Amino acid sequence: MSGMERLEDEEQLVIRAVRGDDRALADLLRHHYAMLYRYMLKVTMNKAMAEDMVQETMLKAIERIGAFRRQSQFSTWLISIATRRYIDEMRKKQREQKWQTQEQALQAIRFDAAMQRQDWPHALEALGTLSYEIRVPILLKYYYGYAYEEIAAWLDIPVGTVKSRLHNGLKQLRKELDANEQTRAGTGEKRRTQ
């Protein structure tokens, strides 16, 4: 079979798959599996991850075949799905790693405070639960005493955004501190009644 005949056969399979022919879709996916795997192996440089990405791509293709408009080749469509899936996975891992790093840093500060026999104030504990976008303005304004305008300039955001983050952050802090206070009070009552 020549390359042209294969292309025409693939075009017919794509048309049938888009119309809901499961067998045609299975044939297409089977035909493109090796190409997609080689691509993902080069992208991920990790055999297990490449295998997972190919499987997820195949599942997405099965879910979305009805939306395939045949404006590109089927292989190109699969590669675009796989690439987006890989980028999403990397972003997710980056967020998880960032969160883990922040959590480890917070634990290190707690450990240092304990080693120096300092109290770890509940306000600092509550501050640690805030996102950095809110925590930084609160620290700069209320702990270090900087003006709204200075904070806005350093963070490269409008003054109104600084005020909004401070307002929302203080609300979150109050809620967190109230919850901590109720927990401590409940624990203290249990001790007294035992």
Short mmCIF file of C-alpha atoms in Angstrom, two decimals:
data_model
loop_
_atom_site.label_atom_id
_atom_site.label_comp_id
_atom_site.label_asym_id
_atom_site.label_seq_id
_atom_site.Cartn_x
_atom_site.Cartn_y
_atom_site.Cartn_z
CA MET A 1 0.00 0.00 0.00
CA SER A 2 1.41 3.39 -0.99
CA GLY A 3 1.66 6.39 1.31
CA MET A 4 -1.18 8.10 -0.57
CA GLU A 5 -3.50 5.10 -0.12
CA ARG A 6 -2.67 4.98 3.59
CA LEU A 7 -3.49 8.69 3.88
CA GLU A 8 -6.85 8.18 2.13
CA ASP A 9 -7.59 5.18 4.36
CA GLU A 10 -6.73 7.23 7.43
CA GLU A 11 -9.01 10.03 6.24
CA GLN A 12 -11.87 7.55 5.92
CA LEU A 13 -11.14 6.17 9.41
CA VAL A 14 -11.15 9.71 10.83
CA ILE A 15 -14.51 10.50 9.20
CA ARG A 16 -16.01 7.29 10.59
CA ALA A 17 -14.46 7.84 14.05
CA VAL A 18 -15.83 11.39 14.28
CA ARG A 19 -19.27 10.01 13.41
CA GLY A 20 -19.03 7.59 16.35
CA ASP A 21 -17.49 4.43 14.85
CA ASP A 22 -15.59 2.97 17.82
CA ARG A 23 -13.74 0.43 15.72
CA ALA A 24 -12.41 3.15 13.38
CA LEU A 25 -11.26 5.17 16.38
CA ALA A 26 -9.56 2.11 17.91
CA ASP A 27 -7.72 1.50 14.61
CA LEU A 28 -6.57 5.13 14.47
CA LEU A 29 -5.33 5.11 18.04
CA ARG A 30 -3.54 1.80 17.59
CA HIS A 31 -1.89 3.10 14.40
CA HIS A 32 -0.64 6.31 16.12
CA TYR A 33 0.33 4.83 19.48
CA ALA A 34 4.02 4.23 18.67
CA MET A 35 4.47 7.70 17.14
CA LEU A 36 2.83 9.36 20.13
CA TYR A 37 4.89 7.29 22.58
CA ARG A 38 8.17 8.23 20.86
CA TYR A 39 7.14 11.89 20.97
CA MET A 40 6.24 11.81 24.66
CA LEU A 41 9.43 9.92 25.50
CA LYS A 42 11.44 12.75 23.96
CA VAL A 43 9.33 15.38 25.72
CA THR A 44 9.33 13.83 29.19
CA MET A 45 12.68 12.00 29.15
CA ASN A 46 10.93 9.57 31.49
CA LYS A 47 9.61 6.19 30.30
CA ALA A 48 6.91 5.78 32.96
CA MET A 49 5.68 9.33 32.57
CA ALA A 50 5.64 9.01 28.78
CA GLU A 51 3.51 5.88 29.06
CA ASP A 52 1.09 7.62 31.44
CA MET A 53 0.86 10.69 29.19
CA VAL A 54 0.15 8.56 26.11
CA GLN A 55 -2.62 6.69 27.95
CA GLU A 56 -4.16 9.96 29.17
CA THR A 57 -3.91 11.40 25.66
CA MET A 58 -5.67 8.38 24.20
CA LEU A 59 -8.46 8.73 26.78
CA LYS A 60 -8.84 12.45 25.97
CA ALA A 61 -8.96 11.62 22.25
CA ILE A 62 -11.72 9.06 22.90
CA GLU A 63 -13.66 11.65 24.93
CA ARG A 64 -13.21 14.44 22.38
CA ILE A 65 -13.27 12.67 19.02
CA GLY A 66 -16.66 14.18 18.24
CA ALA A 67 -15.09 17.66 18.49
CA PHE A 68 -12.25 16.88 16.04
CA ARG A 69 -12.86 19.18 13.04
CA ARG A 70 -10.24 17.64 10.70
CA GLN A 71 -8.48 20.99 10.23
CA SER A 72 -5.20 19.19 10.89
CA GLN A 73 -3.96 15.65 10.63
CA PHE A 74 -5.11 13.21 13.29
CA SER A 75 -1.50 12.78 14.47
CA THR A 76 -1.16 16.55 14.91
CA TRP A 77 -4.35 16.61 16.95
CA LEU A 78 -3.02 13.83 19.19
CA ILE A 79 0.30 15.64 19.65
CA SER A 80 -1.51 18.86 20.61
CA ILE A 81 -3.58 16.99 23.23
CA ALA A 82 -0.46 15.28 24.60
CA THR A 83 1.51 18.52 24.71
CA ARG A 84 -1.23 20.40 26.58
CA ARG A 85 -1.61 17.48 29.00
CA TYR A 86 2.15 17.47 29.66
CA ILE A 87 2.26 21.24 30.24
CA ASP A 88 -0.69 21.00 32.64
CA GLU A 89 1.07 18.22 34.52
CA MET A 90 4.29 20.24 34.79
CA ARG A 91 2.39 23.29 36.09
CA LYS A 92 0.64 21.12 38.66
CA LYS A 93 3.97 19.65 39.80
CA GLN A 94 5.46 23.14 39.98
CA ARG A 95 2.57 24.34 42.20
CA GLU A 96 2.91 21.28 44.43
CA GLN A 97 6.65 21.79 44.70
CA LYS A 98 6.18 25.48 45.53
CA TRP A 99 3.63 24.63 48.23
CA GLN A 100 5.94 21.95 49.65
CA THR A 101 8.86 24.39 49.74
CA GLN A 102 6.74 27.00 51.55
CA GLU A 103 5.50 24.40 54.04
CA GLN A 104 9.09 23.23 54.72
CA ALA A 105 10.22 26.82 55.26
CA LEU A 106 7.37 27.40 57.72
CA GLN A 107 8.31 24.24 59.62
CA ALA A 108 11.93 25.39 59.77
CA ILE A 109 10.86 28.73 61.30
CA ARG A 110 8.72 26.89 63.89
CA PHE A 111 11.66 24.62 64.72
CA ASP A 112 14.02 27.60 65.14
CA ALA A 113 11.53 29.30 67.45
CA ALA A 114 11.19 26.13 69.52
CA MET A 115 14.97 25.68 69.75
CA GLN A 116 15.35 29.25 71.00
CA ARG A 117 12.51 28.65 73.46
CA GLN A 118 10.44 31.36 71.87
CA ASP A 119 6.71 31.21 71.62
CA TRP A 120 5.29 30.64 68.17
CA PRO A 121 2.49 33.18 68.35
CA HIS A 122 -0.86 32.04 67.05
CA ALA A 123 -0.95 35.11 64.80
CA LEU A 124 2.16 33.87 62.98
CA GLU A 125 0.57 30.44 62.67
CA ALA A 126 -2.52 32.04 61.12
CA LEU A 127 -0.34 34.21 58.86
CA GLY A 128 1.29 31.06 57.53
CA THR A 129 -2.08 29.89 56.20
CA LEU A 130 -2.45 32.96 53.94
CA SER A 131 -1.25 33.06 50.36
CA TYR A 132 1.90 35.10 49.81
CA GLU A 133 -0.07 37.70 47.81
CA ILE A 134 -1.96 38.54 51.00
CA ARG A 135 0.68 37.71 53.62
CA VAL A 136 3.35 40.08 52.21
CA PRO A 137 1.19 43.25 52.25
CA ILE A 138 -0.03 42.44 55.78
CA LEU A 139 3.52 42.03 57.06
CA LEU A 140 4.74 45.18 55.30
CA LYS A 141 1.84 47.30 56.55
CA TYR A 142 1.11 46.04 60.04
CA TYR A 143 4.40 44.52 61.15
CA TYR A 144 6.87 46.89 59.49
CA GLY A 145 4.63 49.97 59.17
CA TYR A 146 5.09 50.85 55.50
CA ALA A 147 2.63 53.10 53.67
CA TYR A 148 0.14 51.80 51.11
CA GLU A 149 1.96 53.62 48.33
CA GLU A 150 5.34 52.04 49.21
CA ILE A 151 3.82 48.56 49.31
CA ALA A 152 2.08 49.15 45.99
CA ALA A 153 5.34 50.28 44.38
CA TRP A 154 7.32 47.29 45.70
CA LEU A 155 4.70 44.76 44.66
CA ASP A 156 3.97 46.56 41.38
CA ILE A 157 0.22 46.64 42.03
CA PRO A 158 -2.28 49.51 42.42
CA VAL A 159 -2.81 51.06 45.86
CA GLY A 160 -6.44 49.91 45.72
CA THR A 161 -5.29 46.32 45.31
CA VAL A 162 -3.03 46.68 48.35
CA LYS A 163 -5.96 47.97 50.42
CA SER A 164 -8.21 45.19 49.16
CA ARG A 165 -5.64 42.50 49.97
CA LEU A 166 -5.13 43.96 53.43
CA HIS A 167 -8.86 44.08 54.09
CA ASN A 168 -9.46 40.51 52.87
CA GLY A 169 -6.33 39.26 54.60
CA LEU A 170 -7.33 40.71 57.95
CA LYS A 171 -10.76 39.09 57.62
CA GLN A 172 -9.11 35.74 56.94
CA LEU A 173 -6.71 36.22 59.85
CA ARG A 174 -9.54 37.04 62.26
CA LYS A 175 -11.46 33.98 61.15
CA GLU A 176 -8.37 31.77 61.55
CA LEU A 177 -7.51 33.24 64.97
CA ASP A 178 -11.12 32.84 66.17
CA ALA A 179 -11.08 29.19 65.06
CA ASN A 180 -7.75 28.62 66.85
CA GLU A 181 -9.08 30.34 69.99
CA GLN A 182 -12.21 28.18 70.01
CA THR A 183 -10.09 25.04 69.56
CA ARG A 184 -7.79 26.02 72.43
CA ALA A 185 -10.74 26.97 74.64
CA GLY A 186 -12.43 23.65 73.90
CA THR A 187 -9.26 21.77 74.76
CA GLY A 188 -8.87 23.75 78.00
CA GLU A 189 -12.45 22.99 79.05
CA LYS A 190 -11.93 19.28 78.46
CA ARG A 191 -8.82 19.32 80.65
CA ARG A 192 -10.65 21.11 83.49
CA THR A 193 -13.58 18.69 83.41
CA GLN A 194 -11.41 15.57 83.42
#
